[in-house]
Amino acid sequence: MTRVLGIETSCDETAAAIVGRDADGAPKILSNVILSQIKEHAAFGGVVPEIAARAHVEALDGVIEAALDEAGLALGDVDGIAATAGPGLIGGLIVGLTTGKALAAACGKPFLPVNHLEGHALTARLTDRLNFPYLLLLVSGGHTQIVHVAGIGRYERWATTIDDALGEAFDKTAKLLSLPYPGGPSVEKAARKGDPTRFAFPRPLKGEKRPDFSFSGLKTAVRRLASELAPLSNTDIADICASFQMAVAETLSDRVARSFSRFRADYPELVDPALVVAGGVAANATVRRTLEELCRREGFRLVAPPPELCGDNAAMIAWAALERLERDMVPSDGLAFAPRPRWPLDEQSAPVIGAGKRGAKA
Ligand code: KG4
Ligand code: ZN
């Protein structure tokens, strides 16, 4: 069995995991340890990079030990060591990358720097043994993208946000409504008791030919409404959240459908086209339901990894490295690899003005 230790420290989760592949080809998660820093950042209403970096330094060794223990392995038993090298917050990247390199050098194992977005992109091959090609919808705090995944290292960004990421829109909406951090789960919880038809929020770019996303207009509409209605009752807050989610769902459906048409045109012979959803926002039940309905309508298969593998984790980093290790795609200069706070998955794609302002997160 090939086994890889992965380390993830690009944002506010300190994580280590070991994944492997059986002789019969089945992927295995041998351990998956995630230590969230939510408590450290809650008082500030968002991730504070300096606090995150310090917390990673303090926690990482213990998290790696826990991952090895859980898998019943010693460091010398793994075939490779991987760490997220970007995109992400520079302090955290340095901590994970330096630790990974040091461990690899000390035990003479190959070291693989991993693109965090590639981790998200390949998770469905770990959980569902999905074959290439497929479409990936990545919806997280820092990214909202549709990526055509053609093979390992063969990624084409077909759509991206021209302003805020979807998770960011959830987080900002929560902040405007004084809901607790992290915002996404708070908005989802409040929305459960709300009326999604009470407020008609905009559906940005809906019907447009270009396949991109935009969410800042939605956030502005929430801000305007909240100040008009102030002081807000609990019912107002619930209705705003439910109406916001409804607008998000409709926008997503419309935008993703555009890329479906392109995918079908590119692969007319493919009988079982798949859409993979990944990133923290993929944990949202309304978003999942919307995508399920869209896929059913359009003849696509929705592959949604379990929520703990949709958000940031190290199993996806170890897995991306394992896929590369198996194909002899190990960089010869891994130990010299410098962190890349900005590292697009598709190096060919032109940057979009205004996109990813929070930038570092994935
Ligand atoms: O992928 P992720 O864990 O971290 C990075 O951004 O890298 O995604 C975090 C984002 C945050 O914006 C958070 O508010 C959002 O995902 N999120 C959700 C939910 N859970 C997390 N958004 C909507 N509904 C949720 N249940
Ligand atoms: Zn992520």
Tab-separated table of C-alpha atoms and ligand atoms in Angstrom:
chain	number	residue	atom	x	y	z
A	1	MET	CA	0.000	0.000	0.000
A	2	THR	CA	1.253	3.497	-0.895
A	3	ARG	CA	0.840	5.920	2.012
A	4	VAL	CA	1.270	9.677	2.190
A	5	LEU	CA	1.268	12.089	5.126
A	6	GLY	CA	-0.383	15.419	4.295
A	7	ILE	CA	-0.210	18.723	6.167
A	8	GLU	CA	-2.650	21.649	5.761
A	9	THR	CA	-2.091	25.057	7.374
A	10	SER	CA	-3.158	27.565	4.705
A	11	CYS	CA	-5.905	29.229	6.713
A	12	ASP	CA	-7.504	28.589	10.098
A	13	GLU	CA	-7.402	24.802	10.328
A	14	THR	CA	-4.315	22.961	11.513
A	15	ALA	CA	-4.640	19.551	9.891
A	16	ALA	CA	-2.687	16.373	9.229
A	17	ALA	CA	-3.836	13.162	7.602
A	18	ILE	CA	-2.586	9.931	6.148
A	19	VAL	CA	-4.152	8.447	3.055
A	20	GLY	CA	-3.207	5.390	1.079
A	21	ARG	CA	-4.199	3.147	-1.745
A	22	ASP	CA	-4.719	-0.575	-1.308
A	23	ALA	CA	-3.122	-3.108	-3.610
A	24	ASP	CA	-6.599	-3.503	-5.203
A	25	GLY	CA	-6.663	0.218	-6.010
A	26	ALA	CA	-9.098	1.356	-3.316
A	27	PRO	CA	-8.309	4.738	-1.740
A	28	LYS	CA	-8.151	4.720	2.080
A	29	ILE	CA	-8.195	7.505	4.657
A	30	LEU	CA	-6.074	6.091	7.494
A	31	SER	CA	-6.420	9.210	9.636
A	32	ASN	CA	-7.774	12.735	9.248
A	33	VAL	CA	-7.080	15.113	12.133
A	34	ILE	CA	-8.432	18.675	11.952
A	35	LEU	CA	-7.953	21.251	14.681
A	36	SER	CA	-10.110	24.291	14.035
A	37	GLN	CA	-9.013	27.727	15.263
A	38	ILE	CA	-12.561	29.130	15.262
A	39	LYS	CA	-12.367	30.039	18.961
A	40	GLU	CA	-9.123	32.019	18.498
A	41	HIS	CA	-10.629	34.154	15.741
A	42	ALA	CA	-14.274	34.448	16.868
A	43	ALA	CA	-13.734	37.617	18.916
A	44	PHE	CA	-12.376	39.376	15.800
A	45	GLY	CA	-15.197	38.261	13.478
A	46	GLY	CA	-12.754	36.777	10.963
A	47	VAL	CA	-9.394	35.068	10.541
A	48	VAL	CA	-6.467	37.116	11.915
A	49	PRO	CA	-3.382	35.957	9.948
A	50	GLU	CA	-0.894	36.562	12.762
A	51	ILE	CA	-2.970	34.644	15.308
A	52	ALA	CA	-3.471	31.835	12.783
A	53	ALA	CA	0.266	31.462	12.139
A	54	ARG	CA	1.084	31.299	15.860
A	55	ALA	CA	-1.678	28.774	16.498
A	56	HIS	CA	-0.337	26.569	13.679
A	57	VAL	CA	3.158	26.655	15.214
A	58	GLU	CA	1.785	25.580	18.579
A	59	ALA	CA	-0.539	22.854	17.318
A	60	LEU	CA	1.066	21.301	14.264
A	61	ASP	CA	3.503	18.814	15.856
A	62	GLY	CA	0.747	17.395	18.073
A	63	VAL	CA	-1.686	17.179	15.161
A	64	ILE	CA	0.856	15.260	13.046
A	65	GLU	CA	1.554	12.884	15.954
A	66	ALA	CA	-2.180	12.318	16.388
A	67	ALA	CA	-2.541	11.551	12.664
A	68	LEU	CA	0.298	8.991	12.809
A	69	ASP	CA	-1.130	7.438	16.002
A	70	GLU	CA	-4.619	7.167	14.568
A	71	ALA	CA	-3.214	5.428	11.492
A	72	GLY	CA	-1.015	3.187	13.673
A	73	LEU	CA	2.095	4.241	11.740
A	74	ALA	CA	5.531	5.673	12.394
A	75	LEU	CA	6.900	8.461	10.225
A	76	GLY	CA	9.276	6.018	8.527
A	77	ASP	CA	6.294	3.961	7.272
A	78	VAL	CA	4.998	6.586	4.854
A	79	ASP	CA	6.081	6.790	1.213
A	80	GLY	CA	5.911	10.551	0.911
A	81	ILE	CA	5.229	13.743	2.835
A	82	ALA	CA	3.150	16.608	1.470
A	83	ALA	CA	2.185	20.079	2.630
A	84	THR	CA	0.020	22.852	1.243
A	85	ALA	CA	2.342	25.377	-0.407
A	86	GLY	CA	-0.401	27.795	-1.504
A	87	PRO	CA	-2.645	29.588	-2.037
A	88	GLY	CA	-3.211	30.802	1.499
A	89	LEU	CA	-1.999	33.007	4.311
A	90	ILE	CA	1.778	33.295	4.110
A	91	GLY	CA	2.460	32.711	7.840
A	92	GLY	CA	0.495	29.478	7.950
A	93	LEU	CA	1.979	28.252	4.669
A	94	ILE	CA	5.503	28.772	5.994
A	95	VAL	CA	4.716	26.762	9.141
A	96	GLY	CA	3.268	23.758	7.279
A	97	LEU	CA	5.765	23.796	4.452
A	98	THR	CA	8.807	24.080	6.707
A	99	THR	CA	7.562	21.311	8.972
A	100	GLY	CA	6.821	19.015	6.033
A	101	LYS	CA	10.203	19.662	4.432
A	102	ALA	CA	12.039	19.066	7.716
A	103	LEU	CA	10.260	15.750	8.333
A	104	ALA	CA	10.881	14.606	4.751
A	105	ALA	CA	14.562	15.551	4.925
A	106	ALA	CA	14.978	13.869	8.306
A	107	CYS	CA	13.529	10.542	7.211
A	108	GLY	CA	14.666	10.579	3.594
A	109	LYS	CA	11.196	10.603	2.013
A	110	PRO	CA	10.072	12.494	-1.084
A	111	PHE	CA	8.512	15.875	-0.328
A	112	LEU	CA	5.561	17.151	-2.364
A	113	PRO	CA	4.380	20.779	-2.206
A	114	VAL	CA	0.640	20.769	-2.963
A	115	ASN	CA	-1.692	23.393	-4.381
A	116	HIS	CA	-4.611	23.625	-1.922
A	117	LEU	CA	-7.079	24.055	-4.797
A	118	GLU	CA	-5.800	20.854	-6.388
A	119	GLY	CA	-6.605	19.156	-3.092
A	120	HIS	CA	-10.226	20.330	-3.363
A	121	ALA	CA	-10.296	19.423	-7.067
A	122	LEU	CA	-9.194	15.800	-6.555
A	123	THR	CA	-11.116	14.947	-3.346
A	124	ALA	CA	-13.915	13.288	-5.324
A	125	ARG	CA	-11.405	10.757	-6.651
A	126	LEU	CA	-10.564	9.841	-3.061
A	127	THR	CA	-14.175	9.622	-1.866
A	128	ASP	CA	-15.946	8.384	-5.015
A	129	ARG	CA	-13.170	7.085	-7.275
A	130	LEU	CA	-14.378	9.482	-9.943
A	131	ASN	CA	-12.770	9.279	-13.387
A	132	PHE	CA	-11.616	12.266	-15.444
A	133	PRO	CA	-12.966	14.467	-16.926
A	134	TYR	CA	-15.450	16.255	-14.666
A	135	LEU	CA	-16.565	19.723	-13.653
A	136	LEU	CA	-15.707	21.151	-10.256
A	137	LEU	CA	-17.662	23.883	-8.499
A	138	LEU	CA	-15.420	25.256	-5.772
A	139	VAL	CA	-17.314	27.467	-3.328
A	140	SER	CA	-15.281	28.555	-0.315
A	141	GLY	CA	-14.399	31.643	1.690
A	142	GLY	CA	-11.806	32.738	-0.857
A	143	HIS	CA	-12.900	31.192	-4.138
A	144	THR	CA	-15.935	30.680	-6.316
A	145	GLN	CA	-14.874	28.892	-9.467
A	146	ILE	CA	-15.926	26.345	-12.015
A	147	VAL	CA	-12.985	24.267	-13.095
A	148	HIS	CA	-12.792	21.758	-15.920
A	149	VAL	CA	-10.750	18.914	-14.432
A	150	ALA	CA	-9.249	16.923	-17.317
A	151	GLY	CA	-6.485	15.064	-15.450
A	152	ILE	CA	-3.808	15.464	-12.800
A	153	GLY	CA	-2.332	18.925	-13.351
A	154	ARG	CA	-4.780	19.557	-16.201
A	155	TYR	CA	-7.168	22.192	-14.893
A	156	GLU	CA	-8.987	24.876	-16.828
A	157	ARG	CA	-10.865	27.605	-15.021
A	158	TRP	CA	-14.096	28.204	-16.899
A	159	ALA	CA	-15.740	30.651	-14.505
A	160	THR	CA	-14.872	32.691	-11.456
A	161	THR	CA	-16.337	35.428	-9.309
A	162	ILE	CA	-15.762	38.944	-10.525
A	163	ASP	CA	-15.976	40.303	-6.972
A	164	ASP	CA	-16.742	38.469	-3.692
A	165	ALA	CA	-16.442	34.733	-3.110
A	166	LEU	CA	-19.679	33.016	-2.103
A	167	GLY	CA	-18.441	32.137	1.404
A	168	GLU	CA	-17.407	35.747	1.793
A	169	ALA	CA	-20.948	36.854	0.863
A	170	PHE	CA	-22.319	34.521	3.555
A	171	ASP	CA	-19.790	35.827	6.094
A	172	LYS	CA	-20.482	39.495	5.288
A	173	THR	CA	-24.249	38.958	5.410
A	174	ALA	CA	-23.883	37.343	8.839
A	175	LYS	CA	-21.790	40.264	10.055
A	176	LEU	CA	-24.346	42.803	8.810
A	177	LEU	CA	-27.031	40.956	10.739
A	178	SER	CA	-24.826	40.582	13.858
A	179	LEU	CA	-24.904	36.788	13.584
A	180	PRO	CA	-21.988	34.879	15.115
A	181	TYR	CA	-18.794	33.894	13.301
A	182	PRO	CA	-18.322	31.809	11.190
A	183	GLY	CA	-21.065	33.384	9.116
A	184	GLY	CA	-22.085	30.627	6.704
A	185	PRO	CA	-23.454	28.169	9.255
A	186	SER	CA	-25.132	31.062	11.179
A	187	VAL	CA	-26.967	32.287	8.084
A	188	GLU	CA	-28.035	28.732	7.278
A	189	LYS	CA	-29.342	28.183	10.793
A	190	ALA	CA	-31.283	31.470	10.885
A	191	ALA	CA	-32.718	30.786	7.418
A	192	ARG	CA	-34.373	27.575	8.588
A	193	LYS	CA	-37.102	29.561	10.341
A	194	GLY	CA	-37.370	32.209	7.630
A	195	ASP	CA	-39.591	32.935	4.638
A	196	PRO	CA	-37.457	32.746	1.462
A	197	THR	CA	-40.051	34.645	-0.586
A	198	ARG	CA	-40.384	37.746	1.622
A	199	PHE	CA	-37.540	39.738	0.032
A	200	ALA	CA	-36.631	39.766	-3.663
A	201	PHE	CA	-32.850	40.084	-3.642
A	202	PRO	CA	-30.992	40.444	-6.954
A	203	ARG	CA	-29.728	37.386	-8.857
A	204	PRO	CA	-26.400	38.832	-10.088
A	205	LEU	CA	-25.419	38.013	-13.700
A	206	LYS	CA	-28.440	35.712	-14.076
A	207	GLY	CA	-29.116	35.046	-17.748
A	208	GLU	CA	-25.778	36.531	-18.865
A	209	LYS	CA	-23.808	34.674	-21.517
A	210	ARG	CA	-20.494	34.866	-19.686
A	211	PRO	CA	-20.289	32.014	-17.169
A	212	ASP	CA	-18.922	34.018	-14.214
A	213	PHE	CA	-20.314	34.776	-10.765
A	214	SER	CA	-20.880	37.997	-8.844
A	215	PHE	CA	-22.026	38.337	-5.257
A	216	SER	CA	-21.198	41.849	-4.104
A	217	GLY	CA	-24.532	43.265	-5.337
A	218	LEU	CA	-26.343	40.731	-3.226
A	219	LYS	CA	-24.428	41.764	-0.134
A	220	THR	CA	-25.138	45.451	-0.854
A	221	ALA	CA	-28.851	44.693	-1.208
A	222	VAL	CA	-28.814	42.962	2.190
A	223	ARG	CA	-27.028	45.948	3.744
A	224	ARG	CA	-29.544	48.423	2.290
A	225	LEU	CA	-32.538	46.391	3.397
A	226	ALA	CA	-31.136	45.806	6.890
A	227	SER	CA	-30.650	49.530	7.457
A	228	GLU	CA	-34.146	50.304	6.104
A	229	LEU	CA	-35.769	47.762	8.413
A	230	ALA	CA	-33.643	48.502	11.511
A	231	PRO	CA	-34.168	47.645	14.298
A	232	LEU	CA	-34.419	44.077	13.020
A	233	SER	CA	-36.652	41.514	14.698
A	234	ASN	CA	-35.651	37.841	14.792
A	235	THR	CA	-38.272	37.204	12.128
A	236	ASP	CA	-36.735	39.880	9.888
A	237	ILE	CA	-33.295	38.288	10.302
A	238	ALA	CA	-34.630	34.814	9.540
A	239	ASP	CA	-36.509	36.085	6.461
A	240	ILE	CA	-33.465	37.994	5.194
A	241	CYS	CA	-31.279	34.884	5.576
A	242	ALA	CA	-33.812	32.631	3.863
A	243	SER	CA	-34.312	35.128	1.018
A	244	PHE	CA	-30.531	35.539	0.680
A	245	GLN	CA	-30.074	31.764	0.393
A	246	MET	CA	-32.859	31.603	-2.174
A	247	ALA	CA	-31.100	34.253	-4.287
A	248	VAL	CA	-27.796	32.372	-3.933
A	249	ALA	CA	-29.423	29.091	-4.962
A	250	GLU	CA	-31.039	30.560	-8.076
A	251	THR	CA	-27.857	32.368	-9.073
A	252	LEU	CA	-25.749	29.243	-8.663
A	253	SER	CA	-28.177	27.160	-10.731
A	254	ASP	CA	-28.182	29.634	-13.582
A	255	ARG	CA	-24.405	30.096	-13.619
A	256	VAL	CA	-23.500	26.407	-13.290
A	257	ALA	CA	-25.964	25.509	-16.083
A	258	ARG	CA	-23.883	27.686	-18.449
A	259	SER	CA	-20.809	25.566	-17.853
A	260	PHE	CA	-22.853	22.366	-18.226
A	261	SER	CA	-23.669	23.388	-21.806
A	262	ARG	CA	-19.986	23.931	-22.561
A	263	PHE	CA	-18.998	20.623	-20.965
A	264	ARG	CA	-21.601	18.744	-23.011
A	265	ALA	CA	-20.400	20.410	-26.194
A	266	ASP	CA	-16.794	19.464	-25.367
A	267	TYR	CA	-17.644	15.860	-24.448
A	268	PRO	CA	-20.649	14.846	-26.561
A	269	GLU	CA	-19.856	11.132	-26.067
A	270	LEU	CA	-19.563	11.164	-22.272
A	271	VAL	CA	-22.474	9.161	-20.848
A	272	ASP	CA	-22.153	9.999	-17.173
A	273	PRO	CA	-20.993	13.633	-16.783
A	274	ALA	CA	-20.341	14.649	-13.192
A	275	LEU	CA	-20.322	17.858	-11.190
A	276	VAL	CA	-18.208	17.854	-8.040
A	277	VAL	CA	-18.935	20.439	-5.385
A	278	ALA	CA	-16.223	21.365	-2.887
A	279	GLY	CA	-15.279	24.095	-0.421
A	280	GLY	CA	-16.856	25.155	2.869
A	281	VAL	CA	-20.095	26.455	1.312
A	282	ALA	CA	-20.747	22.967	-0.079
A	283	ALA	CA	-21.811	22.064	3.470
A	284	ASN	CA	-24.911	24.262	3.021
A	285	ALA	CA	-28.039	22.111	2.640
A	286	THR	CA	-29.866	24.610	0.404
A	287	VAL	CA	-26.858	24.831	-1.895
A	288	ARG	CA	-26.610	21.032	-2.063
A	289	ARG	CA	-30.321	20.607	-2.736
A	290	THR	CA	-30.216	23.237	-5.464
A	291	LEU	CA	-27.288	21.552	-7.183
A	292	GLU	CA	-28.964	18.143	-6.875
A	293	GLU	CA	-32.089	19.464	-8.589
A	294	LEU	CA	-30.041	21.171	-11.292
A	295	CYS	CA	-28.022	18.013	-11.958
A	296	ARG	CA	-31.150	15.874	-12.119
A	297	ARG	CA	-32.681	18.277	-14.637
A	298	GLU	CA	-29.561	18.467	-16.778
A	299	GLY	CA	-28.528	14.798	-16.688
A	300	PHE	CA	-25.404	15.325	-14.583
A	301	ARG	CA	-24.346	13.324	-11.532
A	302	LEU	CA	-23.663	15.409	-8.428
A	303	VAL	CA	-20.698	14.229	-6.390
A	304	ALA	CA	-20.617	15.956	-3.019
A	305	PRO	CA	-17.918	14.680	-0.661
A	306	PRO	CA	-18.951	14.507	3.017
A	307	PRO	CA	-18.876	17.948	4.695
A	308	GLU	CA	-15.672	17.202	6.637
A	309	LEU	CA	-13.893	16.617	3.332
A	310	CYS	CA	-15.542	19.612	1.594
A	311	GLY	CA	-14.044	22.145	3.991
A	312	ASP	CA	-10.319	22.453	4.541
A	313	ASN	CA	-8.589	19.234	5.594
A	314	ALA	CA	-5.280	17.455	5.121
A	315	ALA	CA	-6.648	14.225	3.625
A	316	MET	CA	-7.174	16.098	0.354
A	317	ILE	CA	-3.583	17.365	0.448
A	318	ALA	CA	-2.192	13.883	1.101
A	319	TRP	CA	-4.420	12.507	-1.656
A	320	ALA	CA	-3.318	15.071	-4.291
A	321	ALA	CA	0.283	14.187	-3.407
A	322	LEU	CA	-0.410	10.452	-3.615
A	323	GLU	CA	-1.893	10.857	-7.098
A	324	ARG	CA	1.300	12.648	-8.173
A	325	LEU	CA	3.604	10.185	-6.393
A	326	GLU	CA	1.964	7.272	-8.200
A	327	ARG	CA	2.615	8.958	-11.554
A	328	ASP	CA	6.238	9.882	-10.789
A	329	MET	CA	5.219	13.540	-10.779
A	330	VAL	CA	7.395	14.376	-7.757
A	331	PRO	CA	9.244	17.671	-8.195
A	332	SER	CA	13.006	17.225	-7.960
A	333	ASP	CA	13.326	20.491	-6.025
A	334	GLY	CA	10.482	19.983	-3.520
A	335	LEU	CA	12.668	20.987	-0.572
A	336	ALA	CA	13.438	24.309	-2.282
A	337	PHE	CA	9.796	25.110	-3.076
A	338	ALA	CA	8.830	28.544	-1.732
A	339	PRO	CA	5.294	29.218	-0.415
A	340	ARG	CA	2.941	30.792	-2.951
A	341	PRO	CA	0.227	32.852	-1.216
A	342	ARG	CA	-1.369	33.326	-4.638
A	343	TRP	CA	-1.214	30.209	-6.753
A	344	PRO	CA	-3.941	29.744	-9.343
A	345	LEU	CA	-4.882	26.188	-10.221
A	346	ASP	CA	-4.987	27.153	-13.859
A	347	GLU	CA	-1.827	29.176	-14.464
A	348	GLN	CA	-3.044	30.050	-17.979
A	349	SER	CA	-6.247	31.757	-16.851
A	350	ALA	CA	-6.202	35.539	-16.816
A	351	PRO	CA	-6.685	37.074	-13.382
A	352	VAL	CA	-10.098	38.687	-12.924
A	353	ILE	CA	-10.080	42.229	-11.654
A	354	GLY	CA	-11.642	42.475	-8.228
A	355	ALA	CA	-11.834	38.711	-7.680
A	356	GLY	CA	-10.427	37.138	-4.559
A	357	LYS	CA	-9.735	40.376	-2.690
A	358	ARG	CA	-9.605	38.402	0.488
A	359	GLY	CA	-7.420	36.483	-1.880
A	360	ALA	CA	-5.302	34.370	0.328
A	361	LYS	CA	-8.027	31.958	1.338
A	362	ALA	CA	-9.084	28.957	-0.613
B	1	KG4	O1	-13.310	25.857	2.331
B	1	KG4	P1	-13.444	26.541	3.657
B	1	KG4	O2	-13.585	25.686	4.885
B	1	KG4	O3	-12.251	27.496	3.950
B	1	KG4	C1	-11.723	28.366	3.035
B	1	KG4	O4	-12.395	29.364	2.676
B	1	KG4	O5	-10.610	28.048	2.627
B	1	KG4	O6	-14.697	27.544	3.543
B	1	KG4	C2	-15.033	28.433	4.556
B	1	KG4	C3	-16.218	29.229	4.071
B	1	KG4	C4	-16.597	30.363	5.014
B	1	KG4	O7	-16.874	31.520	4.258
B	1	KG4	C5	-17.859	29.816	5.685
B	1	KG4	O8	-18.753	30.832	6.127
B	1	KG4	C6	-18.468	28.999	4.575
B	1	KG4	O9	-17.367	28.369	3.964
B	1	KG4	N1	-19.396	28.000	5.105
B	1	KG4	C7	-20.723	27.973	4.829
B	1	KG4	C8	-21.259	26.914	5.585
B	1	KG4	N2	-20.258	26.317	6.292
B	1	KG4	C9	-19.119	26.992	5.977
B	1	KG4	N3	-21.461	28.756	4.038
B	1	KG4	C10	-22.785	28.494	3.975
B	1	KG4	N4	-23.392	27.512	4.679
B	1	KG4	C11	-22.682	26.699	5.491
B	1	KG4	N5	-23.289	25.733	6.179
B	2	ZN	ZN	-10.163	25.424	0.965
